[in-house]
Short mmCIF file of C-alpha atoms in Angstrom, two decimals:
data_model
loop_
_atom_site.label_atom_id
_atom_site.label_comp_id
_atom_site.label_asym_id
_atom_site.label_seq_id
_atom_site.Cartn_x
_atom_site.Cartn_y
_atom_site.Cartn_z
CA UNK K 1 -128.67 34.60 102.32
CA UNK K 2 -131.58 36.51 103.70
CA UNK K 3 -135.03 38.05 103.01
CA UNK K 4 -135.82 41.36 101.43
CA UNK K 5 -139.04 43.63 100.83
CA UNK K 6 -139.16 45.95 98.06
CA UNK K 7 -141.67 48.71 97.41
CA UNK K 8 -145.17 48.47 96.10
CA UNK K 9 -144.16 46.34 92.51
CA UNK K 10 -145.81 43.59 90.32
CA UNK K 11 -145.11 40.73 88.87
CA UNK K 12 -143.55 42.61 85.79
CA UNK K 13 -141.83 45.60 87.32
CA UNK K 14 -144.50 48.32 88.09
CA UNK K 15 -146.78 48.72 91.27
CA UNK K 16 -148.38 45.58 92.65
CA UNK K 17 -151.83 45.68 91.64
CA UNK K 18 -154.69 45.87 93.71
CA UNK K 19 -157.95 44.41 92.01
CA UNK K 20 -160.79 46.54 92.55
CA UNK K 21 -162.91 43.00 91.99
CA UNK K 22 -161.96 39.82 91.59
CA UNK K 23 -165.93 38.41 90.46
CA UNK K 24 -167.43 35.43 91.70
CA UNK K 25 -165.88 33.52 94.77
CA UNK K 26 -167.35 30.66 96.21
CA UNK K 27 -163.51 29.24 97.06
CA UNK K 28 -161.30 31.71 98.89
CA UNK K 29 -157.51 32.42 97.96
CA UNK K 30 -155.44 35.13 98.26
CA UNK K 31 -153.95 35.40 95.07
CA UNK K 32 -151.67 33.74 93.70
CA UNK K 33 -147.52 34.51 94.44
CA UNK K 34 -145.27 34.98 91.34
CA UNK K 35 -141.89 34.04 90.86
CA UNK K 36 -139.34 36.88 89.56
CA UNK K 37 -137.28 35.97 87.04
CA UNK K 38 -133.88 34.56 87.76
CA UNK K 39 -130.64 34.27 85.79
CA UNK K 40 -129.73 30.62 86.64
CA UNK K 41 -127.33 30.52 84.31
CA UNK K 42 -125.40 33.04 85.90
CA UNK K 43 -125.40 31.51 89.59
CA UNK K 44 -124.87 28.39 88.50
CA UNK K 45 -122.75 28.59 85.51
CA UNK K 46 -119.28 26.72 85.89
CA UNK K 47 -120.71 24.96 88.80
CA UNK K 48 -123.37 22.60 87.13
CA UNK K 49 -123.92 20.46 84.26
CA UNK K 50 -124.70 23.07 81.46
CA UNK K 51 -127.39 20.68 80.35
CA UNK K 52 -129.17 20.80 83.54
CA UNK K 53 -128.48 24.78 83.72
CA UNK K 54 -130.50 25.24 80.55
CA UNK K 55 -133.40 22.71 81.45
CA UNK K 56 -134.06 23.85 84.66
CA UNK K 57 -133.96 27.75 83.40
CA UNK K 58 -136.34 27.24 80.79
CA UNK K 59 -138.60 25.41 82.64
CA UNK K 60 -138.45 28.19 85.51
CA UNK K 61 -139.03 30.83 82.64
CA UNK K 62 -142.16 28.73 81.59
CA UNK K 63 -143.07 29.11 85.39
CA UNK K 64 -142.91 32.50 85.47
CA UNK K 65 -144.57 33.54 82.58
CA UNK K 66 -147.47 31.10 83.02
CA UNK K 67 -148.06 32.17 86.71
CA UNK K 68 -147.73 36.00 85.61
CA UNK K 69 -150.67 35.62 82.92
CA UNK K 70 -152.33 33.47 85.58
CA UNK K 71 -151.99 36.03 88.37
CA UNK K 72 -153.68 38.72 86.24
CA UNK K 73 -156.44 36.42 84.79
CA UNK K 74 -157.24 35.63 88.45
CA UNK K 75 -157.26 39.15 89.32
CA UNK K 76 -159.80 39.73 86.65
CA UNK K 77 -163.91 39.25 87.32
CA UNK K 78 -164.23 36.20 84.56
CA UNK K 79 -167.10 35.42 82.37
CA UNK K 80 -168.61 31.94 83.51
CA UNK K 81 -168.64 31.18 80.05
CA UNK K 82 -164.96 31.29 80.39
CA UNK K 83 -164.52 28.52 82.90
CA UNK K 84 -163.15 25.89 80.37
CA UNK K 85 -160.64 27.83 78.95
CA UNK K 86 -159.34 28.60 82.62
CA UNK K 87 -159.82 25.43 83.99
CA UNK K 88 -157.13 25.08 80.98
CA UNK K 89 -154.60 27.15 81.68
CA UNK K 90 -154.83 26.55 84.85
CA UNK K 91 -153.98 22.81 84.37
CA UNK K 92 -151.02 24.15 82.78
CA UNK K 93 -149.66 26.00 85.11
CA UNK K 94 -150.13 23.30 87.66
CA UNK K 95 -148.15 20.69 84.84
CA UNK K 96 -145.24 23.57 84.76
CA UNK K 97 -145.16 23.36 88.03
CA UNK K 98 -144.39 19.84 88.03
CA UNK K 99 -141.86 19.81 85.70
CA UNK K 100 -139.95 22.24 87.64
CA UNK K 101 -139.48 20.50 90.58
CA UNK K 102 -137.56 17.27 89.82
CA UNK K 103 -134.48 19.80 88.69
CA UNK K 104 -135.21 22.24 91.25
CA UNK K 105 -134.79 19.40 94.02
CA UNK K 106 -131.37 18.90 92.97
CA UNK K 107 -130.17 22.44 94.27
CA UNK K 108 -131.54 20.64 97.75
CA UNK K 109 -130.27 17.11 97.68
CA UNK K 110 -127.91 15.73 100.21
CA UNK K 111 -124.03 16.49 100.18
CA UNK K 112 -125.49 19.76 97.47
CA UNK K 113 -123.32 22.84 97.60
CA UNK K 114 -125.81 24.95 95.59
CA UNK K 115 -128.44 24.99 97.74
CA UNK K 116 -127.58 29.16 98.50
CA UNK K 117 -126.37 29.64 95.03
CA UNK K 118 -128.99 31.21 93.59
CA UNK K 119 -131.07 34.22 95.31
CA UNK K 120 -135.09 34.11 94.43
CA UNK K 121 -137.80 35.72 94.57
CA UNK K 122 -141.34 36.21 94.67
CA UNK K 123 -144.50 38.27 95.01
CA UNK K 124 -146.50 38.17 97.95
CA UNK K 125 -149.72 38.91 98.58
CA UNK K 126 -151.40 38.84 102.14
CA UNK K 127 -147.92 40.11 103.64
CA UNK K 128 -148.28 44.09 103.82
CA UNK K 129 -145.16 44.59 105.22
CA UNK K 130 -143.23 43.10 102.03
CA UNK K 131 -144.33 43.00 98.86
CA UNK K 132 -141.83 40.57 97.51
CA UNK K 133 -139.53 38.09 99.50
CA UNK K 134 -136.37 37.02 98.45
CA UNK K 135 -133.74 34.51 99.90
CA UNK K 136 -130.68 32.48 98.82
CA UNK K 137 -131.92 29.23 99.86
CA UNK K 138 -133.73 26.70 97.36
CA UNK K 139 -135.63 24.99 99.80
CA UNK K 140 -137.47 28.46 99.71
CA UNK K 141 -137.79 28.35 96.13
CA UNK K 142 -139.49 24.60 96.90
CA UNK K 143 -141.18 25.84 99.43
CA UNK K 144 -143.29 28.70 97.39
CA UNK K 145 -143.93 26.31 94.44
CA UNK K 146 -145.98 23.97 96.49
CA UNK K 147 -147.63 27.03 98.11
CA UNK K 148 -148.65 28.23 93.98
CA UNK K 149 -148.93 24.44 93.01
CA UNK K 150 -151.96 24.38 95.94
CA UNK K 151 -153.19 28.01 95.10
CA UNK K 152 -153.43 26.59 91.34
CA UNK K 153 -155.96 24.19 92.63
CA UNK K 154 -157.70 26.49 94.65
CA UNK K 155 -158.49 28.34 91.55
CA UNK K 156 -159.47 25.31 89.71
CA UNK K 157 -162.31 24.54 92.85
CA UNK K 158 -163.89 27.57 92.31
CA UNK K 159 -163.97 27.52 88.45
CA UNK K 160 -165.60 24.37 89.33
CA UNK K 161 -168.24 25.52 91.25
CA UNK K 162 -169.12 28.22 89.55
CA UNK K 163 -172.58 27.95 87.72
CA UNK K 164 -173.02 27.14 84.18
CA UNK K 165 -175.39 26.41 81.12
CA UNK K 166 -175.71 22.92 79.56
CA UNK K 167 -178.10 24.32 77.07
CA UNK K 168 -180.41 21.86 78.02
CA UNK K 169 -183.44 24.27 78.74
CA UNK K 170 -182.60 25.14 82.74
CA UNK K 171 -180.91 27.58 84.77
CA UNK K 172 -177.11 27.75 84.90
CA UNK K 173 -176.76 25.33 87.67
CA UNK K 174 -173.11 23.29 89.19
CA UNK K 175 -173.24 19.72 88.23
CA UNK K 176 -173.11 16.84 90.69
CA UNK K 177 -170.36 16.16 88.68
CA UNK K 178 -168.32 19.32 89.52
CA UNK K 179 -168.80 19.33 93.27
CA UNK K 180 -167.78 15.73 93.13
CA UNK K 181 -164.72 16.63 91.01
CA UNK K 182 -163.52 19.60 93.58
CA UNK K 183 -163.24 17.25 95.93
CA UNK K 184 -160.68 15.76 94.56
CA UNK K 185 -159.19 19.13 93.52
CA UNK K 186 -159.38 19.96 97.81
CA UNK K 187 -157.65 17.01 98.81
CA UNK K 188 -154.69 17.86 96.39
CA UNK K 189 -154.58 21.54 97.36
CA UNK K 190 -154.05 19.64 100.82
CA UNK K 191 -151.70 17.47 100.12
CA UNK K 192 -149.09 19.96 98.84
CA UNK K 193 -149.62 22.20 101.41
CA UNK K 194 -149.26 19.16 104.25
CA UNK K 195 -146.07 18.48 102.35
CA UNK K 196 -144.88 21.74 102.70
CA UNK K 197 -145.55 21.54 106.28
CA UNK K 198 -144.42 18.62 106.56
CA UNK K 199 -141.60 18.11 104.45
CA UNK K 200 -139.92 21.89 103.67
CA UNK K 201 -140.88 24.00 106.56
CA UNK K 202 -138.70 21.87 108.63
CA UNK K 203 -135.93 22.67 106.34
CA UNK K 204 -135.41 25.80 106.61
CA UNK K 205 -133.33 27.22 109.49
CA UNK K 206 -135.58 29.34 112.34
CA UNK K 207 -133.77 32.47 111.60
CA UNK K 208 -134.81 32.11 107.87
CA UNK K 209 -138.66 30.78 108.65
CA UNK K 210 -139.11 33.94 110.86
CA UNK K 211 -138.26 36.22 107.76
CA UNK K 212 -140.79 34.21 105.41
CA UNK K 213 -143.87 36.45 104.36
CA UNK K 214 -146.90 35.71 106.52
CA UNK K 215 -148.79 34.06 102.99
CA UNK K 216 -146.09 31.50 103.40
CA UNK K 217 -145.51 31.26 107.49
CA UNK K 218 -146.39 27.47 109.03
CA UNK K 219 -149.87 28.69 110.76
CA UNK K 220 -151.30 30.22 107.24
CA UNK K 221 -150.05 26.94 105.19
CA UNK K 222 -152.18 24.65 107.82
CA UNK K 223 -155.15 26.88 107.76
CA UNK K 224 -155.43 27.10 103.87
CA UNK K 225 -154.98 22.86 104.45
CA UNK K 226 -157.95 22.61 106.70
CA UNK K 227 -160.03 24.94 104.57
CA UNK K 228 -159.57 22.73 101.59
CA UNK K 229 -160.59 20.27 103.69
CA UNK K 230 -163.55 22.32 105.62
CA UNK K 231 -164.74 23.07 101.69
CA UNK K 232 -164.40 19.27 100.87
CA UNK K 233 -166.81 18.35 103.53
CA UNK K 234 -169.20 21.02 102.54
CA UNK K 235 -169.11 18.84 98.94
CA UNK K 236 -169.65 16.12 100.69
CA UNK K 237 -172.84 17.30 102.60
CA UNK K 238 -174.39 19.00 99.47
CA UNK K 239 -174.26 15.33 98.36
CA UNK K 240 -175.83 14.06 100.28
CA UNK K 241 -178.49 16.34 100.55
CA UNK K 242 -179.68 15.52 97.59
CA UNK K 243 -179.19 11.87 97.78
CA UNK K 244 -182.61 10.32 98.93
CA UNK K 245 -180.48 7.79 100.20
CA UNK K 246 -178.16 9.72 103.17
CA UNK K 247 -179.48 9.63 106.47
CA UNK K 248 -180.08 11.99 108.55
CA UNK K 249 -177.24 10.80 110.65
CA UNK K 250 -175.05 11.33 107.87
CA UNK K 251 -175.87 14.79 107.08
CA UNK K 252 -175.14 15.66 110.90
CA UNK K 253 -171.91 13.68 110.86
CA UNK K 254 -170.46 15.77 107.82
CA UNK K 255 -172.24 19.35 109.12
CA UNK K 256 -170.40 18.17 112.58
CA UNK K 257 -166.76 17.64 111.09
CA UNK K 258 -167.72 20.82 108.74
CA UNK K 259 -167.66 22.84 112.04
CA UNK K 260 -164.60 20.95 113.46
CA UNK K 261 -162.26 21.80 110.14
CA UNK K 262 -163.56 25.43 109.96
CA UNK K 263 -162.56 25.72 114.15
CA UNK K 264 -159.12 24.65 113.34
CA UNK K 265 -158.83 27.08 110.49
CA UNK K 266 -159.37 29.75 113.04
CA UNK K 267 -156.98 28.34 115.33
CA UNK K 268 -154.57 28.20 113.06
CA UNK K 269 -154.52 31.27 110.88
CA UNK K 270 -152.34 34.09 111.75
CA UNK K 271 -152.45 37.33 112.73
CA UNK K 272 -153.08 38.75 109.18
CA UNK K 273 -152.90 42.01 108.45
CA UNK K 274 -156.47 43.15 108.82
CA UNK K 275 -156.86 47.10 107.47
CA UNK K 276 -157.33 46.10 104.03
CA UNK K 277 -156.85 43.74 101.08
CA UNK K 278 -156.08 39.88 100.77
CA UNK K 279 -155.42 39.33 104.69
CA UNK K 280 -158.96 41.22 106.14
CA UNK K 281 -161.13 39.39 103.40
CA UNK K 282 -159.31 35.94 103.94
CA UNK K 283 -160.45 36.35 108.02
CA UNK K 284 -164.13 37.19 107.21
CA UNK K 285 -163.88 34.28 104.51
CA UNK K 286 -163.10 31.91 107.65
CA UNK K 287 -165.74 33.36 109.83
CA UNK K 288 -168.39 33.19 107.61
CA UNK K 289 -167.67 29.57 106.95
CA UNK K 290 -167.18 28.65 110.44
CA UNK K 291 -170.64 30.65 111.20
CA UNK K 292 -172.52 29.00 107.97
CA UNK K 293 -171.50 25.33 109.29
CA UNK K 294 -172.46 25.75 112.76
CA UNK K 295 -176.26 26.68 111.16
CA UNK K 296 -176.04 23.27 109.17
CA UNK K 297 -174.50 21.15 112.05
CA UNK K 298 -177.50 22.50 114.68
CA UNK K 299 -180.10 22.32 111.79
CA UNK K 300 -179.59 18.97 111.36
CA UNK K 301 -178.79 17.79 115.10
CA UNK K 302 -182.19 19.59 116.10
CA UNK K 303 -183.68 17.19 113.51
CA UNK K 304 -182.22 14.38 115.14
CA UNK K 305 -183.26 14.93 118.39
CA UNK K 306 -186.78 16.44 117.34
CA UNK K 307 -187.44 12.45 116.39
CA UNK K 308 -187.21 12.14 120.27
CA UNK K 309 -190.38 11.45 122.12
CA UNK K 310 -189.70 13.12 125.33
CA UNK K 311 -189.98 16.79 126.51
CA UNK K 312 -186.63 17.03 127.15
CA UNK K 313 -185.68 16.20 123.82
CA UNK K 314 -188.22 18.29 122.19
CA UNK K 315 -186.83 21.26 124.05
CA UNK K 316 -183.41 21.05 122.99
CA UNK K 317 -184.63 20.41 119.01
CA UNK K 318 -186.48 23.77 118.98
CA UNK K 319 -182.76 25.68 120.95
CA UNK K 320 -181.04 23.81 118.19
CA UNK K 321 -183.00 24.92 115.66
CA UNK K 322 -183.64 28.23 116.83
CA UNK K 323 -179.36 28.53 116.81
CA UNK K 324 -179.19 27.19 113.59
CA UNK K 325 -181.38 30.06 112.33
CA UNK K 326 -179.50 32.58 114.42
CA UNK K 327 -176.22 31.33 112.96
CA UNK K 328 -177.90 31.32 109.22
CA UNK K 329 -178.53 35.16 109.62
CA UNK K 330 -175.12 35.83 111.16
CA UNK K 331 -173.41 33.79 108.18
CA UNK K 332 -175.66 36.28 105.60
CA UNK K 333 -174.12 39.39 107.13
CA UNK K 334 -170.62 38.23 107.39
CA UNK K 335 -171.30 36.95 103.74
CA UNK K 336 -171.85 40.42 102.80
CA UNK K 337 -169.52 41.78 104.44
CA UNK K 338 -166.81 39.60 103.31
CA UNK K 339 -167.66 40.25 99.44
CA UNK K 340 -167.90 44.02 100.05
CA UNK K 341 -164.43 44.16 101.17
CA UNK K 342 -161.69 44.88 98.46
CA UNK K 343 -161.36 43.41 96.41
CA UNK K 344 -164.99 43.26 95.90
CA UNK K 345 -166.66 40.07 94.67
CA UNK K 346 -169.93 38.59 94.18
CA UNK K 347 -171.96 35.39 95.38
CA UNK K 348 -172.94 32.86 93.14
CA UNK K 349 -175.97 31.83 93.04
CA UNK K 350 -176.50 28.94 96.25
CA UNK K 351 -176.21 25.46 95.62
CA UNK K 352 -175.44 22.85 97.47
CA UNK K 353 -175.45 23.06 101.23
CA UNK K 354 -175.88 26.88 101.51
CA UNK K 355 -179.36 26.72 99.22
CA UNK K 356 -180.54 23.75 101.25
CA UNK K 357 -180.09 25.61 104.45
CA UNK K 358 -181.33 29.00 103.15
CA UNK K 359 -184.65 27.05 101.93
CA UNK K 360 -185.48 24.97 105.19
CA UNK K 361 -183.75 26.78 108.18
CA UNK K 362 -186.34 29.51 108.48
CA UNK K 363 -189.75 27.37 107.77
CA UNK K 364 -188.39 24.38 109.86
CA UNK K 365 -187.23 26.44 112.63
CA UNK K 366 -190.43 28.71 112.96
CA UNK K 367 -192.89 25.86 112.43
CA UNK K 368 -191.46 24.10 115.36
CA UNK K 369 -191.78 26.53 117.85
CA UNK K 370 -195.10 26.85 116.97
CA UNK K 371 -196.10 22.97 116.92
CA UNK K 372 -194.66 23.06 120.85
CA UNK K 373 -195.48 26.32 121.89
CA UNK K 374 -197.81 25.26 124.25
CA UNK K 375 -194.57 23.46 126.30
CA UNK K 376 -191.66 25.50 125.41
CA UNK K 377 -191.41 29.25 125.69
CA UNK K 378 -188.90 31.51 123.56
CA UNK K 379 -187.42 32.67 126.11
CA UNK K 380 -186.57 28.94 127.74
CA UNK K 381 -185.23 28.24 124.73
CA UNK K 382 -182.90 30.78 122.90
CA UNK K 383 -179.59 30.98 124.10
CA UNK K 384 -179.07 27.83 124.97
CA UNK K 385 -178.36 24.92 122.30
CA UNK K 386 -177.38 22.09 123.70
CA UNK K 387 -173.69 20.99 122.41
CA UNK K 388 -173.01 19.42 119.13
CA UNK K 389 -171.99 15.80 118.97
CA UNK K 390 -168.39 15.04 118.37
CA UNK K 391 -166.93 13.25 115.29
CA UNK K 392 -163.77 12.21 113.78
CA UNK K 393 -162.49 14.22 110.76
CA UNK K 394 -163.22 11.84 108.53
CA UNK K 395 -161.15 13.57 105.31
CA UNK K 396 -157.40 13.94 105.17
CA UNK K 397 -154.92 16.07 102.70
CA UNK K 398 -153.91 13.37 100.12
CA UNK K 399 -150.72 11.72 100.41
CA UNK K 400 -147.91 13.92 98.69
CA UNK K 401 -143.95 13.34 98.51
CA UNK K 402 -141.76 15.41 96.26
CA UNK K 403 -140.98 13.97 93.59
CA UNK K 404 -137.44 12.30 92.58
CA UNK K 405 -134.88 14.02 90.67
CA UNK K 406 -135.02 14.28 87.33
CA UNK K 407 -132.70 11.83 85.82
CA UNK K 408 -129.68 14.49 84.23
CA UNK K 409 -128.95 15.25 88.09
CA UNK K 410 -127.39 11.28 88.10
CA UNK K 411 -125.33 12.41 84.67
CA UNK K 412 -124.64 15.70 87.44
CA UNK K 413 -123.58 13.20 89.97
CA UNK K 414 -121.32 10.62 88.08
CA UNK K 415 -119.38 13.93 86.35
CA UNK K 416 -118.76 14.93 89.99
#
């Protein structure tokens, strides 16, 4: 039992690749981890159902191969015009996934003696240090496939939200449809990793958990949770920007929790390793979020209190309004910055929240100043935005249990 690092290797035996570019991004993941290939039916020959043996190692070889084309098709800059086809495979690989478990839980079930039979391992990819982990304990094994199962959806958000043509005469544009879709996709990315937290973390003995590779260690599982969340929520507000209906109330309400999921990322995430690769982008990812929703929670709170009729309240809409602006700037530059650092990718065009706020931030915030000029000077004003109210996080992971064993592990039990 234990945890090993190897040298700079792939998923299929040479160096681990660095993409130079991985295209457009609008949903941040590091990757995605692959599983080495095992021989099952050499750890567990003699000792298990041959039967089961066979299922569960073809099903793991379907794994691996799926999640090794995956991998490099992720680490590829795609075509938008390929977003169907890897919505696809990615559906696939989440369905493989699946499968898998219900056997793989059986190596974990109560009274098991295999549980440290077999030794496996897998690819990492924010963990410098070791390039691949590997450890004789299945709850491991259980642990990394919900980390991949949530990755998988990850990948399907931003295939989602990337634009595309309908051929109907406009601009590539994301549907109302596909925002609505990821955030479904979110709150199952979510859910597996709240599971993990919840359910396999706690599994696994300290000693062991210490060893795991910072893309899989408790703080980085709850901060990729919130961010699917955080990334829900910004769904949520795009929606209701463009719904004549949605208050302005509302739109503060979701800009508010936006900031409130993106400060708990922060809190949460660990100390990544920040000289280069997965773990530096992934921290300017989660800055420029956190930065870009505190310009749409004061933009729309100095609305609110703009309505006001008093001085006071006049005063504190232009401060919010002139932060909101300040933060809109700050969010470009980390932007940049995060998309500039390797590997490189690209913005899509806005849509959503981020074109809303790029369109209005700027006009509203200037011609406000300017209507109350007369009363409020820039220099009363900047630096000090009054404090953003305080909601309840409205969105949770969705409910996830692993799944039951598959039914040969009861043929397993009554041979036993």
């Amino acid at each position: 039992m234990g945890c090993g690092a190897s040298s700079q290797k792939d998923a299929v035996g040479g160096h681990r690749r660095r993409p130079g570019s991985v295209g457009d991004v609008v949903v941040f993941l590091p990757g995605l981890r692959v599983p080495r290939s095992v021989d099952l039916a050499q750890a567990l020959g003699g000792r298990l159902d041959r039967s089961i043996v066979e299922r569960m190692s073809a099903l793991r070889a379907r794994v691996v191969e799926m999640a090794m084309q995956e991998s490099a098709a992720a680490l590829k800059p795609r075509r938008k015009t390929a977003a169907a086809r890897h919505g696809s495979s990615t559906a696939n690989l989440l369905q493989a996934l699946e499968d898998y478990l219900p056997f793989l839980l059986g190596l974990v079930k109560e009274g098991s003696t295999l549980r440290h039979t077999v030794q496996f391992t897998w690819t990492n990819q924010e963990d410098n240090a070791a390039e691949e982990t590997t450890m004789a304990d299945a709850w491991y094994e259980v642990l990394s496939v919900l980390h991949l199962m949530a990755m998988v959806c990850l990948l399907q958000a931003n295939t989602l939200l990337l634009p595309r043509s309908y051929g109907d005469g406009y601009a590539p544009r994301v549907s109302e449809e596909s925002r609505r879709a990821t955030v479904d996709v979110f709150l199952k990315a979510a859910g597996y990793l709240d599971c993990a937290i919840r359910h396999v973390i706690p599994q696994i003995p300290p000693e062991l958990r210490r060893q795991l590779p910072v893309d899989l260690v408790e703080g980085n599982l709850k901060a990729l949770s919130l961010q699917a969340l955080g990334q829900g929520v910004d769904m949520q507000l795009g929606l209701a920007i463009d719904s004549p209906k949605a208050t302005l109330a509302v739109k503060r309400r979701l800009a508010c929790e936006m900031v409130k999921y993106w400060q708990q990322v922060q809190e949460s995430i660990p100390d990544l390793p920040g000289s280069d690769g997965w773990g530096k982008k992934h921290r300017l990812f989660v800055k420029w979020k956190y930065v870009e929703a505190k310009a749409a929670a004061y933009y729309f709170h100095g609305l609110i209190l703009d309505e006001g009729n008093t001085e006071k309240s006049h005063g504190m809409a232009i401060a919010a309004l002139q932060a909101s602006e300040e933060f809109l700037k700050e969010s470009k530059r980390i932007s940049e910055a995060f998309h500039a650092t390797p590997p490189t990718s690209r913005s899509p065009t806005p849509f959503g929240t981020a074109k809303y706020m790029f369109d209005k931030i700027p006009k509203d915030a200037s011609s406000k100043v300017r209507i109350n000029q007369d009363l409020y000077t820039q220099e009363k004003v900047i630096g000090t935005p009054p404090p953003l109210p305080d909601f309840a996080l409205a969105l949770t992971p969705d409910d996830y249990d692993l799944p039951p064993l598959d039914p040969l592990w009861n043929k397993e039990d009554r041979r036993q």
